[in-house]
JSON list of C-alpha atoms and ligand atoms in Angstrom, two decimals:
[
{"chain": "A", "resi": 6, "resn": "MET", "atom": "CA", "xyz": [163.66, 122.37, 19.59]},
{"chain": "A", "resi": 7, "resn": "LYS", "atom": "CA", "xyz": [166.94, 124.05, 20.45]},
{"chain": "A", "resi": 8, "resn": "LEU", "atom": "CA", "xyz": [166.93, 126.62, 23.26]},
{"chain": "A", "resi": 9, "resn": "ILE", "atom": "CA", "xyz": [169.54, 128.77, 24.99]},
{"chain": "A", "resi": 10, "resn": "ASP", "atom": "CA", "xyz": [168.92, 130.42, 28.37]},
{"chain": "A", "resi": 11, "resn": "THR", "atom": "CA", "xyz": [170.79, 133.70, 27.83]},
{"chain": "A", "resi": 12, "resn": "HIS", "atom": "CA", "xyz": [170.77, 134.86, 31.48]},
{"chain": "A", "resi": 13, "resn": "ALA", "atom": "CA", "xyz": [170.72, 132.80, 34.68]},
{"chain": "A", "resi": 14, "resn": "HIS", "atom": "CA", "xyz": [172.31, 133.29, 38.10]},
{"chain": "A", "resi": 15, "resn": "LEU", "atom": "CA", "xyz": [173.50, 129.71, 38.32]},
{"chain": "A", "resi": 16, "resn": "ASP", "atom": "CA", "xyz": [175.60, 130.45, 41.39]},
{"chain": "A", "resi": 17, "resn": "GLU", "atom": "CA", "xyz": [172.33, 131.17, 43.25]},
{"chain": "A", "resi": 18, "resn": "VAL", "atom": "CA", "xyz": [170.25, 128.24, 41.95]},
{"chain": "A", "resi": 19, "resn": "PRO", "atom": "CA", "xyz": [169.53, 125.60, 44.61]},
{"chain": "A", "resi": 20, "resn": "ASP", "atom": "CA", "xyz": [169.94, 121.92, 43.63]},
{"chain": "A", "resi": 21, "resn": "LEU", "atom": "CA", "xyz": [172.05, 123.04, 40.71]},
{"chain": "A", "resi": 22, "resn": "GLU", "atom": "CA", "xyz": [172.80, 119.57, 39.34]},
{"chain": "A", "resi": 23, "resn": "GLY", "atom": "CA", "xyz": [169.11, 118.68, 39.34]},
{"chain": "A", "resi": 24, "resn": "ALA", "atom": "CA", "xyz": [168.25, 122.03, 37.78]},
{"chain": "A", "resi": 25, "resn": "LEU", "atom": "CA", "xyz": [170.78, 121.55, 34.98]},
{"chain": "A", "resi": 26, "resn": "LYS", "atom": "CA", "xyz": [169.45, 118.06, 34.30]},
{"chain": "A", "resi": 27, "resn": "ARG", "atom": "CA", "xyz": [165.87, 119.34, 34.13]},
{"chain": "A", "resi": 28, "resn": "ALA", "atom": "CA", "xyz": [167.00, 122.12, 31.80]},
{"chain": "A", "resi": 29, "resn": "GLN", "atom": "CA", "xyz": [168.60, 119.58, 29.46]},
{"chain": "A", "resi": 30, "resn": "ASP", "atom": "CA", "xyz": [165.44, 117.50, 29.54]},
{"chain": "A", "resi": 31, "resn": "ALA", "atom": "CA", "xyz": [163.51, 120.64, 28.56]},
{"chain": "A", "resi": 32, "resn": "GLY", "atom": "CA", "xyz": [165.67, 121.12, 25.47]},
{"chain": "A", "resi": 33, "resn": "VAL", "atom": "CA", "xyz": [167.99, 123.79, 26.85]},
{"chain": "A", "resi": 34, "resn": "LEU", "atom": "CA", "xyz": [171.32, 123.25, 25.07]},
{"chain": "A", "resi": 35, "resn": "ALA", "atom": "CA", "xyz": [173.28, 125.98, 26.83]},
{"chain": "A", "resi": 36, "resn": "ILE", "atom": "CA", "xyz": [172.90, 128.44, 29.70]},
{"chain": "A", "resi": 37, "resn": "VAL", "atom": "CA", "xyz": [174.73, 131.74, 30.03]},
{"chain": "A", "resi": 38, "resn": "GLY", "atom": "CA", "xyz": [175.67, 131.98, 33.70]},
{"chain": "A", "resi": 39, "resn": "VAL", "atom": "CA", "xyz": [176.01, 135.62, 34.72]},
{"chain": "A", "resi": 40, "resn": "GLY", "atom": "CA", "xyz": [178.16, 136.92, 37.56]},
{"chain": "A", "resi": 41, "resn": "THR", "atom": "CA", "xyz": [177.27, 139.83, 39.82]},
{"chain": "A", "resi": 42, "resn": "ASP", "atom": "CA", "xyz": [180.43, 140.43, 41.87]},
{"chain": "A", "resi": 43, "resn": "LEU", "atom": "CA", "xyz": [183.84, 138.91, 42.54]},
{"chain": "A", "resi": 44, "resn": "ALA", "atom": "CA", "xyz": [182.66, 135.85, 44.47]},
{"chain": "A", "resi": 45, "resn": "SER", "atom": "CA", "xyz": [179.82, 135.23, 42.04]},
{"chain": "A", "resi": 46, "resn": "ASN", "atom": "CA", "xyz": [182.11, 135.59, 39.00]},
{"chain": "A", "resi": 47, "resn": "GLU", "atom": "CA", "xyz": [184.48, 133.04, 40.48]},
{"chain": "A", "resi": 48, "resn": "LYS", "atom": "CA", "xyz": [181.66, 130.55, 41.02]},
{"chain": "A", "resi": 49, "resn": "ILE", "atom": "CA", "xyz": [180.34, 131.04, 37.49]},
{"chain": "A", "resi": 50, "resn": "LEU", "atom": "CA", "xyz": [183.80, 130.37, 36.02]},
{"chain": "A", "resi": 51, "resn": "GLN", "atom": "CA", "xyz": [184.09, 127.21, 38.12]},
{"chain": "A", "resi": 52, "resn": "LEU", "atom": "CA", "xyz": [180.71, 126.03, 36.86]},
{"chain": "A", "resi": 53, "resn": "ALA", "atom": "CA", "xyz": [181.76, 126.72, 33.28]},
{"chain": "A", "resi": 54, "resn": "ASP", "atom": "CA", "xyz": [184.82, 124.52, 33.84]},
{"chain": "A", "resi": 55, "resn": "ARG", "atom": "CA", "xyz": [182.64, 121.79, 35.33]},
{"chain": "A", "resi": 56, "resn": "PHE", "atom": "CA", "xyz": [180.02, 121.89, 32.57]},
{"chain": "A", "resi": 57, "resn": "PRO", "atom": "CA", "xyz": [181.93, 122.91, 29.45]},
{"chain": "A", "resi": 58, "resn": "ASN", "atom": "CA", "xyz": [179.86, 124.01, 26.45]},
{"chain": "A", "resi": 59, "resn": "PHE", "atom": "CA", "xyz": [176.74, 123.85, 28.60]},
{"chain": "A", "resi": 60, "resn": "VAL", "atom": "CA", "xyz": [177.37, 126.57, 31.17]},
{"chain": "A", "resi": 61, "resn": "LEU", "atom": "CA", "xyz": [178.71, 129.54, 29.21]},
{"chain": "A", "resi": 62, "resn": "PRO", "atom": "CA", "xyz": [180.30, 132.08, 31.54]},
{"chain": "A", "resi": 63, "resn": "ALA", "atom": "CA", "xyz": [179.76, 135.84, 31.72]},
{"chain": "A", "resi": 64, "resn": "VAL", "atom": "CA", "xyz": [181.47, 138.01, 34.32]},
{"chain": "A", "resi": 65, "resn": "GLY", "atom": "CA", "xyz": [180.16, 141.32, 35.59]},
{"chain": "A", "resi": 66, "resn": "LEU", "atom": "CA", "xyz": [179.36, 143.64, 38.46]},
{"chain": "A", "resi": 67, "resn": "HIS", "atom": "CA", "xyz": [175.69, 144.20, 39.16]},
{"chain": "A", "resi": 68, "resn": "PRO", "atom": "CA", "xyz": [174.43, 147.72, 39.95]},
{"chain": "A", "resi": 69, "resn": "TRP", "atom": "CA", "xyz": [172.91, 146.32, 43.19]},
{"chain": "A", "resi": 70, "resn": "ARG", "atom": "CA", "xyz": [176.38, 145.28, 44.39]},
{"chain": "A", "resi": 71, "resn": "LEU", "atom": "CA", "xyz": [178.19, 148.60, 44.27]},
{"chain": "A", "resi": 72, "resn": "ASP", "atom": "CA", "xyz": [178.01, 149.69, 47.91]},
{"chain": "A", "resi": 73, "resn": "GLY", "atom": "CA", "xyz": [181.46, 149.44, 49.45]},
{"chain": "A", "resi": 74, "resn": "VAL", "atom": "CA", "xyz": [182.72, 147.45, 46.47]},
{"chain": "A", "resi": 75, "resn": "ASP", "atom": "CA", "xyz": [186.38, 147.43, 45.47]},
{"chain": "A", "resi": 76, "resn": "LEU", "atom": "CA", "xyz": [185.95, 148.63, 41.92]},
{"chain": "A", "resi": 77, "resn": "GLU", "atom": "CA", "xyz": [189.61, 148.19, 41.03]},
{"chain": "A", "resi": 78, "resn": "ALA", "atom": "CA", "xyz": [189.69, 144.57, 42.15]},
{"chain": "A", "resi": 79, "resn": "ASN", "atom": "CA", "xyz": [186.47, 143.80, 40.29]},
{"chain": "A", "resi": 80, "resn": "ALA", "atom": "CA", "xyz": [187.60, 145.53, 37.11]},
{"chain": "A", "resi": 81, "resn": "ARG", "atom": "CA", "xyz": [190.97, 143.76, 37.20]},
{"chain": "A", "resi": 82, "resn": "PHE", "atom": "CA", "xyz": [189.31, 140.36, 37.62]},
{"chain": "A", "resi": 83, "resn": "ILE", "atom": "CA", "xyz": [186.86, 141.02, 34.80]},
{"chain": "A", "resi": 84, "resn": "GLU", "atom": "CA", "xyz": [189.61, 142.29, 32.52]},
{"chain": "A", "resi": 85, "resn": "LYS", "atom": "CA", "xyz": [191.67, 139.17, 33.18]},
{"chain": "A", "resi": 86, "resn": "GLU", "atom": "CA", "xyz": [188.83, 136.66, 32.67]},
{"chain": "A", "resi": 87, "resn": "LEU", "atom": "CA", "xyz": [186.70, 138.29, 30.00]},
{"chain": "A", "resi": 88, "resn": "SER", "atom": "CA", "xyz": [188.52, 136.70, 27.08]},
{"chain": "A", "resi": 89, "resn": "ARG", "atom": "CA", "xyz": [187.31, 133.22, 28.08]},
{"chain": "A", "resi": 90, "resn": "CYS", "atom": "CA", "xyz": [183.74, 134.41, 28.67]},
{"chain": "A", "resi": 91, "resn": "VAL", "atom": "CA", "xyz": [180.93, 134.74, 26.14]},
{"chain": "A", "resi": 92, "resn": "ALA", "atom": "CA", "xyz": [179.91, 138.19, 27.44]},
{"chain": "A", "resi": 93, "resn": "LEU", "atom": "CA", "xyz": [180.27, 140.93, 30.01]},
{"chain": "A", "resi": 94, "resn": "GLY", "atom": "CA", "xyz": [177.40, 140.68, 32.47]},
{"chain": "A", "resi": 95, "resn": "GLU", "atom": "CA", "xyz": [175.50, 141.26, 34.48]},
{"chain": "A", "resi": 96, "resn": "VAL", "atom": "CA", "xyz": [176.22, 144.98, 34.45]},
{"chain": "A", "resi": 97, "resn": "GLY", "atom": "CA", "xyz": [174.06, 148.05, 34.16]},
{"chain": "A", "resi": 98, "resn": "LEU", "atom": "CA", "xyz": [172.19, 150.85, 35.84]},
{"chain": "A", "resi": 99, "resn": "ASP", "atom": "CA", "xyz": [169.28, 150.68, 38.26]},
{"chain": "A", "resi": 100, "resn": "PHE", "atom": "CA", "xyz": [167.81, 154.00, 39.27]},
{"chain": "A", "resi": 101, "resn": "ALA", "atom": "CA", "xyz": [165.38, 152.28, 41.62]},
{"chain": "A", "resi": 102, "resn": "VAL", "atom": "CA", "xyz": [168.21, 151.60, 44.08]},
{"chain": "A", "resi": 103, "resn": "LYS", "atom": "CA", "xyz": [169.95, 154.10, 46.36]},
{"chain": "A", "resi": 104, "resn": "THR", "atom": "CA", "xyz": [173.46, 154.00, 44.92]},
{"chain": "A", "resi": 105, "resn": "PRO", "atom": "CA", "xyz": [174.02, 157.45, 43.35]},
{"chain": "A", "resi": 106, "resn": "ARG", "atom": "CA", "xyz": [173.48, 157.59, 39.61]},
{"chain": "A", "resi": 107, "resn": "GLU", "atom": "CA", "xyz": [176.89, 159.17, 39.02]},
{"chain": "A", "resi": 108, "resn": "LYS", "atom": "CA", "xyz": [178.61, 156.25, 40.70]},
{"chain": "A", "resi": 109, "resn": "GLN", "atom": "CA", "xyz": [176.56, 153.70, 38.75]},
{"chain": "A", "resi": 110, "resn": "GLU", "atom": "CA", "xyz": [177.33, 155.44, 35.48]},
{"chain": "A", "resi": 111, "resn": "GLU", "atom": "CA", "xyz": [181.03, 155.70, 36.28]},
{"chain": "A", "resi": 112, "resn": "VAL", "atom": "CA", "xyz": [181.22, 151.97, 37.06]},
{"chain": "A", "resi": 113, "resn": "LEU", "atom": "CA", "xyz": [179.26, 150.99, 33.97]},
{"chain": "A", "resi": 114, "resn": "GLN", "atom": "CA", "xyz": [181.42, 153.16, 31.76]},
{"chain": "A", "resi": 115, "resn": "ARG", "atom": "CA", "xyz": [184.53, 151.52, 33.14]},
{"chain": "A", "resi": 116, "resn": "LEU", "atom": "CA", "xyz": [183.14, 148.03, 32.57]},
{"chain": "A", "resi": 117, "resn": "LEU", "atom": "CA", "xyz": [181.86, 148.80, 29.10]},
{"chain": "A", "resi": 118, "resn": "SER", "atom": "CA", "xyz": [185.33, 149.90, 28.12]},
{"chain": "A", "resi": 119, "resn": "LEU", "atom": "CA", "xyz": [186.55, 146.40, 29.01]},
{"chain": "A", "resi": 120, "resn": "ALA", "atom": "CA", "xyz": [183.86, 144.80, 26.84]},
{"chain": "A", "resi": 121, "resn": "PHE", "atom": "CA", "xyz": [184.71, 147.17, 24.03]},
{"chain": "A", "resi": 122, "resn": "ARG", "atom": "CA", "xyz": [188.40, 146.27, 24.16]},
{"chain": "A", "resi": 123, "resn": "ALA", "atom": "CA", "xyz": [187.70, 142.53, 24.44]},
{"chain": "A", "resi": 124, "resn": "ARG", "atom": "CA", "xyz": [185.01, 142.75, 21.71]},
{"chain": "A", "resi": 125, "resn": "LYS", "atom": "CA", "xyz": [182.46, 141.02, 23.87]},
{"chain": "A", "resi": 126, "resn": "PRO", "atom": "CA", "xyz": [178.70, 141.49, 24.00]},
{"chain": "A", "resi": 127, "resn": "VAL", "atom": "CA", "xyz": [177.09, 143.08, 27.05]},
{"chain": "A", "resi": 128, "resn": "LEU", "atom": "CA", "xyz": [174.25, 141.73, 29.20]},
{"chain": "A", "resi": 129, "resn": "LEU", "atom": "CA", "xyz": [172.61, 144.84, 30.46]},
{"chain": "A", "resi": 130, "resn": "HIS", "atom": "CA", "xyz": [170.32, 145.49, 33.40]},
{"chain": "A", "resi": 131, "resn": "ALA", "atom": "CA", "xyz": [168.74, 148.93, 32.98]},
{"chain": "A", "resi": 132, "resn": "ARG", "atom": "CA", "xyz": [165.74, 149.26, 35.28]},
{"chain": "A", "resi": 133, "resn": "ARG", "atom": "CA", "xyz": [164.37, 152.81, 35.22]},
{"chain": "A", "resi": 134, "resn": "ALA", "atom": "CA", "xyz": [167.52, 153.78, 33.32]},
{"chain": "A", "resi": 135, "resn": "TRP", "atom": "CA", "xyz": [166.81, 152.48, 29.83]},
{"chain": "A", "resi": 136, "resn": "GLU", "atom": "CA", "xyz": [167.65, 155.70, 28.06]},
{"chain": "A", "resi": 137, "resn": "GLU", "atom": "CA", "xyz": [170.81, 156.34, 30.09]},
{"chain": "A", "resi": 138, "resn": "ALA", "atom": "CA", "xyz": [172.11, 152.80, 29.56]},
{"chain": "A", "resi": 139, "resn": "PHE", "atom": "CA", "xyz": [171.42, 153.06, 25.83]},
{"chain": "A", "resi": 140, "resn": "GLN", "atom": "CA", "xyz": [173.36, 156.33, 25.62]},
{"chain": "A", "resi": 141, "resn": "LEU", "atom": "CA", "xyz": [176.37, 154.83, 27.39]},
{"chain": "A", "resi": 142, "resn": "LEU", "atom": "CA", "xyz": [176.46, 151.81, 25.06]},
{"chain": "A", "resi": 143, "resn": "GLN", "atom": "CA", "xyz": [176.30, 154.05, 22.04]},
{"chain": "A", "resi": 144, "resn": "SER", "atom": "CA", "xyz": [179.10, 156.28, 23.25]},
{"chain": "A", "resi": 145, "resn": "PHE", "atom": "CA", "xyz": [181.67, 153.50, 22.68]},
{"chain": "A", "resi": 146, "resn": "PRO", "atom": "CA", "xyz": [179.98, 152.22, 20.48]},
{"chain": "A", "resi": 147, "resn": "LEU", "atom": "CA", "xyz": [179.42, 148.61, 21.48]},
{"chain": "A", "resi": 148, "resn": "GLU", "atom": "CA", "xyz": [178.13, 146.42, 18.69]},
{"chain": "A", "resi": 149, "resn": "ARG", "atom": "CA", "xyz": [176.39, 143.63, 20.56]},
{"chain": "A", "resi": 150, "resn": "ALA", "atom": "CA", "xyz": [174.18, 144.04, 23.60]},
{"chain": "A", "resi": 151, "resn": "ILE", "atom": "CA", "xyz": [171.14, 142.45, 25.18]},
{"chain": "A", "resi": 152, "resn": "PHE", "atom": "CA", "xyz": [168.81, 144.68, 27.17]},
{"chain": "A", "resi": 153, "resn": "HIS", "atom": "CA", "xyz": [167.82, 142.10, 29.74]},
{"chain": "A", "resi": 154, "resn": "TRP", "atom": "CA", "xyz": [164.09, 141.87, 30.64]},
{"chain": "A", "resi": 155, "resn": "TYR", "atom": "CA", "xyz": [163.25, 145.03, 28.73]},
{"chain": "A", "resi": 156, "resn": "SER", "atom": "CA", "xyz": [160.24, 146.78, 30.22]},
{"chain": "A", "resi": 157, "resn": "GLY", "atom": "CA", "xyz": [161.01, 150.40, 29.46]},
{"chain": "A", "resi": 158, "resn": "PRO", "atom": "CA", "xyz": [159.59, 153.02, 27.11]},
{"chain": "A", "resi": 159, "resn": "LEU", "atom": "CA", "xyz": [158.80, 152.00, 23.55]},
{"chain": "A", "resi": 160, "resn": "ASP", "atom": "CA", "xyz": [160.50, 155.04, 21.98]},
{"chain": "A", "resi": 161, "resn": "VAL", "atom": "CA", "xyz": [163.84, 154.03, 23.53]},
{"chain": "A", "resi": 162, "resn": "LEU", "atom": "CA", "xyz": [163.14, 150.46, 22.44]},
{"chain": "A", "resi": 163, "resn": "ARG", "atom": "CA", "xyz": [162.77, 151.54, 18.81]},
{"chain": "A", "resi": 164, "resn": "ARG", "atom": "CA", "xyz": [166.26, 153.06, 18.99]},
{"chain": "A", "resi": 165, "resn": "VAL", "atom": "CA", "xyz": [167.60, 149.92, 20.67]},
{"chain": "A", "resi": 166, "resn": "PHE", "atom": "CA", "xyz": [166.50, 147.91, 17.63]},
{"chain": "A", "resi": 167, "resn": "GLU", "atom": "CA", "xyz": [167.70, 150.53, 15.14]},
{"chain": "A", "resi": 168, "resn": "GLN", "atom": "CA", "xyz": [171.12, 150.22, 16.71]},
{"chain": "A", "resi": 169, "resn": "GLY", "atom": "CA", "xyz": [171.00, 146.45, 16.22]},
{"chain": "A", "resi": 170, "resn": "TYR", "atom": "CA", "xyz": [170.73, 145.60, 19.92]},
{"chain": "A", "resi": 171, "resn": "PHE", "atom": "CA", "xyz": [168.60, 142.80, 21.35]},
{"chain": "A", "resi": 172, "resn": "ILE", "atom": "CA", "xyz": [166.17, 142.42, 24.21]},
{"chain": "A", "resi": 173, "resn": "SER", "atom": "CA", "xyz": [165.57, 139.32, 26.28]},
{"chain": "A", "resi": 174, "resn": "ALA", "atom": "CA", "xyz": [162.26, 137.91, 27.45]},
{"chain": "A", "resi": 175, "resn": "THR", "atom": "CA", "xyz": [161.82, 136.35, 30.91]},
{"chain": "A", "resi": 176, "resn": "PRO", "atom": "CA", "xyz": [158.99, 134.27, 32.40]},
{"chain": "A", "resi": 177, "resn": "ALA", "atom": "CA", "xyz": [157.41, 137.64, 33.40]},
{"chain": "A", "resi": 178, "resn": "ALA", "atom": "CA", "xyz": [156.20, 137.66, 29.77]},
{"chain": "A", "resi": 179, "resn": "ALA", "atom": "CA", "xyz": [153.23, 135.71, 31.17]},
{"chain": "A", "resi": 180, "resn": "TYR", "atom": "CA", "xyz": [151.85, 138.68, 33.09]},
{"chain": "A", "resi": 181, "resn": "SER", "atom": "CA", "xyz": [153.90, 141.93, 32.96]},
{"chain": "A", "resi": 182, "resn": "GLU", "atom": "CA", "xyz": [152.13, 144.35, 30.62]},
{"chain": "A", "resi": 183, "resn": "ARG", "atom": "CA", "xyz": [155.21, 146.50, 30.06]},
{"chain": "A", "resi": 184, "resn": "HIS", "atom": "CA", "xyz": [157.37, 143.49, 29.31]},
{"chain": "A", "resi": 185, "resn": "ARG", "atom": "CA", "xyz": [154.72, 142.05, 26.97]},
{"chain": "A", "resi": 186, "resn": "ALA", "atom": "CA", "xyz": [154.50, 145.35, 25.10]},
{"chain": "A", "resi": 187, "resn": "ALA", "atom": "CA", "xyz": [158.26, 145.27, 24.49]},
{"chain": "A", "resi": 188, "resn": "ILE", "atom": "CA", "xyz": [158.12, 141.65, 23.28]},
{"chain": "A", "resi": 189, "resn": "GLN", "atom": "CA", "xyz": [155.21, 142.52, 21.03]},
{"chain": "A", "resi": 190, "resn": "ALA", "atom": "CA", "xyz": [157.27, 145.35, 19.50]},
{"chain": "A", "resi": 191, "resn": "ALA", "atom": "CA", "xyz": [160.43, 143.27, 19.09]},
{"chain": "A", "resi": 192, "resn": "PRO", "atom": "CA", "xyz": [161.26, 141.83, 15.67]},
{"chain": "A", "resi": 193, "resn": "LEU", "atom": "CA", "xyz": [162.06, 138.11, 15.99]},
{"chain": "A", "resi": 194, "resn": "THR", "atom": "CA", "xyz": [165.52, 138.98, 14.71]},
{"chain": "A", "resi": 195, "resn": "HIS", "atom": "CA", "xyz": [166.20, 141.02, 17.89]},
{"chain": "A", "resi": 196, "resn": "LEU", "atom": "CA", "xyz": [164.80, 138.84, 20.63]},
{"chain": "A", "resi": 197, "resn": "VAL", "atom": "CA", "xyz": [166.31, 136.16, 22.87]},
{"chain": "A", "resi": 198, "resn": "LEU", "atom": "CA", "xyz": [164.97, 134.08, 25.78]},
{"chain": "A", "resi": 199, "resn": "GLU", "atom": "CA", "xyz": [166.09, 133.77, 29.37]},
{"chain": "A", "resi": 200, "resn": "THR", "atom": "CA", "xyz": [164.94, 132.88, 32.89]},
{"chain": "A", "resi": 201, "resn": "ASP", "atom": "CA", "xyz": [167.02, 135.13, 35.19]},
{"chain": "A", "resi": 202, "resn": "ALA", "atom": "CA", "xyz": [166.85, 132.07, 37.48]},
{"chain": "A", "resi": 203, "resn": "PRO", "atom": "CA", "xyz": [166.37, 131.80, 40.43]},
{"chain": "A", "resi": 204, "resn": "GLU", "atom": "CA", "xyz": [164.29, 134.99, 40.16]},
{"chain": "A", "resi": 205, "resn": "MET", "atom": "CA", "xyz": [160.78, 134.65, 41.62]},
{"chain": "A", "resi": 206, "resn": "TYR", "atom": "CA", "xyz": [157.85, 135.06, 39.26]},
{"chain": "A", "resi": 207, "resn": "ARG", "atom": "CA", "xyz": [154.56, 135.61, 41.06]},
{"chain": "A", "resi": 208, "resn": "GLY", "atom": "CA", "xyz": [156.11, 134.17, 44.19]},
{"chain": "A", "resi": 209, "resn": "VAL", "atom": "CA", "xyz": [157.54, 131.05, 42.55]},
{"chain": "A", "resi": 210, "resn": "PRO", "atom": "CA", "xyz": [161.33, 130.66, 42.19]},
{"chain": "A", "resi": 211, "resn": "SER", "atom": "CA", "xyz": [162.51, 129.84, 38.68]},
{"chain": "A", "resi": 212, "resn": "GLU", "atom": "CA", "xyz": [165.18, 127.58, 37.22]},
{"chain": "A", "resi": 213, "resn": "PRO", "atom": "CA", "xyz": [166.58, 127.30, 33.68]},
{"chain": "A", "resi": 214, "resn": "ALA", "atom": "CA", "xyz": [164.02, 124.63, 32.70]},
{"chain": "A", "resi": 215, "resn": "ASP", "atom": "CA", "xyz": [161.45, 127.42, 32.97]},
{"chain": "A", "resi": 216, "resn": "LEU", "atom": "CA", "xyz": [162.82, 128.71, 29.68]},
{"chain": "A", "resi": 217, "resn": "ARG", "atom": "CA", "xyz": [159.91, 126.70, 28.29]},
{"chain": "A", "resi": 218, "resn": "LYS", "atom": "CA", "xyz": [157.53, 129.08, 30.08]},
{"chain": "A", "resi": 219, "resn": "THR", "atom": "CA", "xyz": [159.30, 132.08, 28.57]},
{"chain": "A", "resi": 220, "resn": "LEU", "atom": "CA", "xyz": [159.02, 130.46, 25.15]},
{"chain": "A", "resi": 221, "resn": "GLN", "atom": "CA", "xyz": [155.34, 129.71, 25.63]},
{"chain": "A", "resi": 222, "resn": "SER", "atom": "CA", "xyz": [154.49, 133.25, 26.73]},
{"chain": "A", "resi": 223, "resn": "VAL", "atom": "CA", "xyz": [156.49, 134.85, 23.93]},
{"chain": "A", "resi": 224, "resn": "SER", "atom": "CA", "xyz": [154.70, 132.61, 21.42]},
{"chain": "A", "resi": 225, "resn": "GLU", "atom": "CA", "xyz": [151.36, 133.74, 22.81]},
{"chain": "A", "resi": 226, "resn": "VAL", "atom": "CA", "xyz": [152.29, 137.43, 22.75]},
{"chain": "A", "resi": 227, "resn": "LYS", "atom": "CA", "xyz": [153.55, 137.21, 19.18]},
{"chain": "A", "resi": 228, "resn": "GLY", "atom": "CA", "xyz": [150.85, 134.83, 17.94]},
{"chain": "A", "resi": 229, "resn": "MET", "atom": "CA", "xyz": [153.46, 132.48, 16.54]},
{"chain": "A", "resi": 230, "resn": "LYS", "atom": "CA", "xyz": [154.31, 128.83, 16.91]},
{"chain": "A", "resi": 231, "resn": "ALA", "atom": "CA", "xyz": [156.76, 127.99, 19.68]},
{"chain": "A", "resi": 232, "resn": "GLU", "atom": "CA", "xyz": [158.96, 126.22, 17.12]},
{"chain": "A", "resi": 233, "resn": "GLU", "atom": "CA", "xyz": [159.34, 129.40, 15.10]},
{"chain": "A", "resi": 234, "resn": "VAL", "atom": "CA", "xyz": [160.17, 131.53, 18.13]},
{"chain": "A", "resi": 235, "resn": "ALA", "atom": "CA", "xyz": [162.68, 128.89, 19.27]},
{"chain": "A", "resi": 236, "resn": "ARG", "atom": "CA", "xyz": [164.35, 128.75, 15.88]},
{"chain": "A", "resi": 237, "resn": "HIS", "atom": "CA", "xyz": [164.87, 132.52, 15.68]},
{"chain": "A", "resi": 238, "resn": "THR", "atom": "CA", "xyz": [165.89, 133.10, 19.28]},
{"chain": "A", "resi": 239, "resn": "TYR", "atom": "CA", "xyz": [168.34, 130.19, 19.18]},
{"chain": "A", "resi": 240, "resn": "ARG", "atom": "CA", "xyz": [169.96, 131.60, 16.07]},
{"chain": "A", "resi": 241, "resn": "ASN", "atom": "CA", "xyz": [170.11, 135.08, 17.61]},
{"chain": "A", "resi": 242, "resn": "ALA", "atom": "CA", "xyz": [171.77, 133.79, 20.77]},
{"chain": "A", "resi": 243, "resn": "SER", "atom": "CA", "xyz": [174.28, 131.75, 18.76]},
{"chain": "A", "resi": 244, "resn": "GLU", "atom": "CA", "xyz": [175.21, 134.86, 16.80]},
{"chain": "A", "resi": 245, "resn": "ILE", "atom": "CA", "xyz": [175.46, 137.18, 19.79]},
{"chain": "A", "resi": 246, "resn": "PHE", "atom": "CA", "xyz": [177.69, 134.81, 21.74]},
{"chain": "A", "resi": 247, "resn": "GLN", "atom": "CA", "xyz": [179.48, 133.58, 18.60]},
{"chain": "A", "resi": 248, "resn": "LEU", "atom": "CA", "xyz": [178.79, 129.94, 19.39]},
{"chain": "A", "resi": 249, "resn": "THR", "atom": "CA", "xyz": [180.00, 127.31, 16.99]},
{"chain": "A", "resi": 250, "resn": "GLN", "atom": "CA", "xyz": [178.27, 124.69, 19.10]},
{"chain": "A", "resi": 251, "resn": "PRO", "atom": "CA", "xyz": [176.01, 123.33, 20.48]},
{"chain": "B", "resi": 9, "resn": "ZN", "atom": "ZN1", "xyz": [169.92, 138.95, 36.39]}
]
């Protein structure tokens, strides 16, 4: 089985070399490493240089990292490096945090314009802001986007799919009812897998090898064989990130 982890914070994963080895042993052929701020973006790019064609870099600015941030410096860095990345990310909106919505939307708009110009897909975090994030994407309009860990309303989700966007499943597919409902509703042509490592799931930290758990849970939710889910989600990820290999 071929698998791609479409979203992992590799700069935050402990025992990274061991984790990458275990991911390979689990059949993970590539991992999209996402950046959250300047320092994180730099680390992700270094990892991509160290593990070419295995760690695929994405640079971004996370909505949790906006307080006191130098937006100009971040935007300049992203603009400069985006061409050698597979995507813009992690970026987005999160209305569960204190940063004012207007500021979050202004930053996201700025970053989306960079993705639009560089013709790159977007890895989008949109907690409690699914509708707003969708509207912003459409305003450009960006062609390729993954709504990471979708657990929002199903009416917005229907429009996400109509627009040709994707959602990603995380290991929370094992227990989160809202996330499971979204996966249930997702056509296999619009779904990809991820771990969001080292995110904790039910108190246990994750690593990219846990993509197997995501796969297993998605298979259960959809009542399909793991092989079939793997085949589709691998193809989707290859298309989104325009991978010629692996
Ligand atoms: Zn993330």
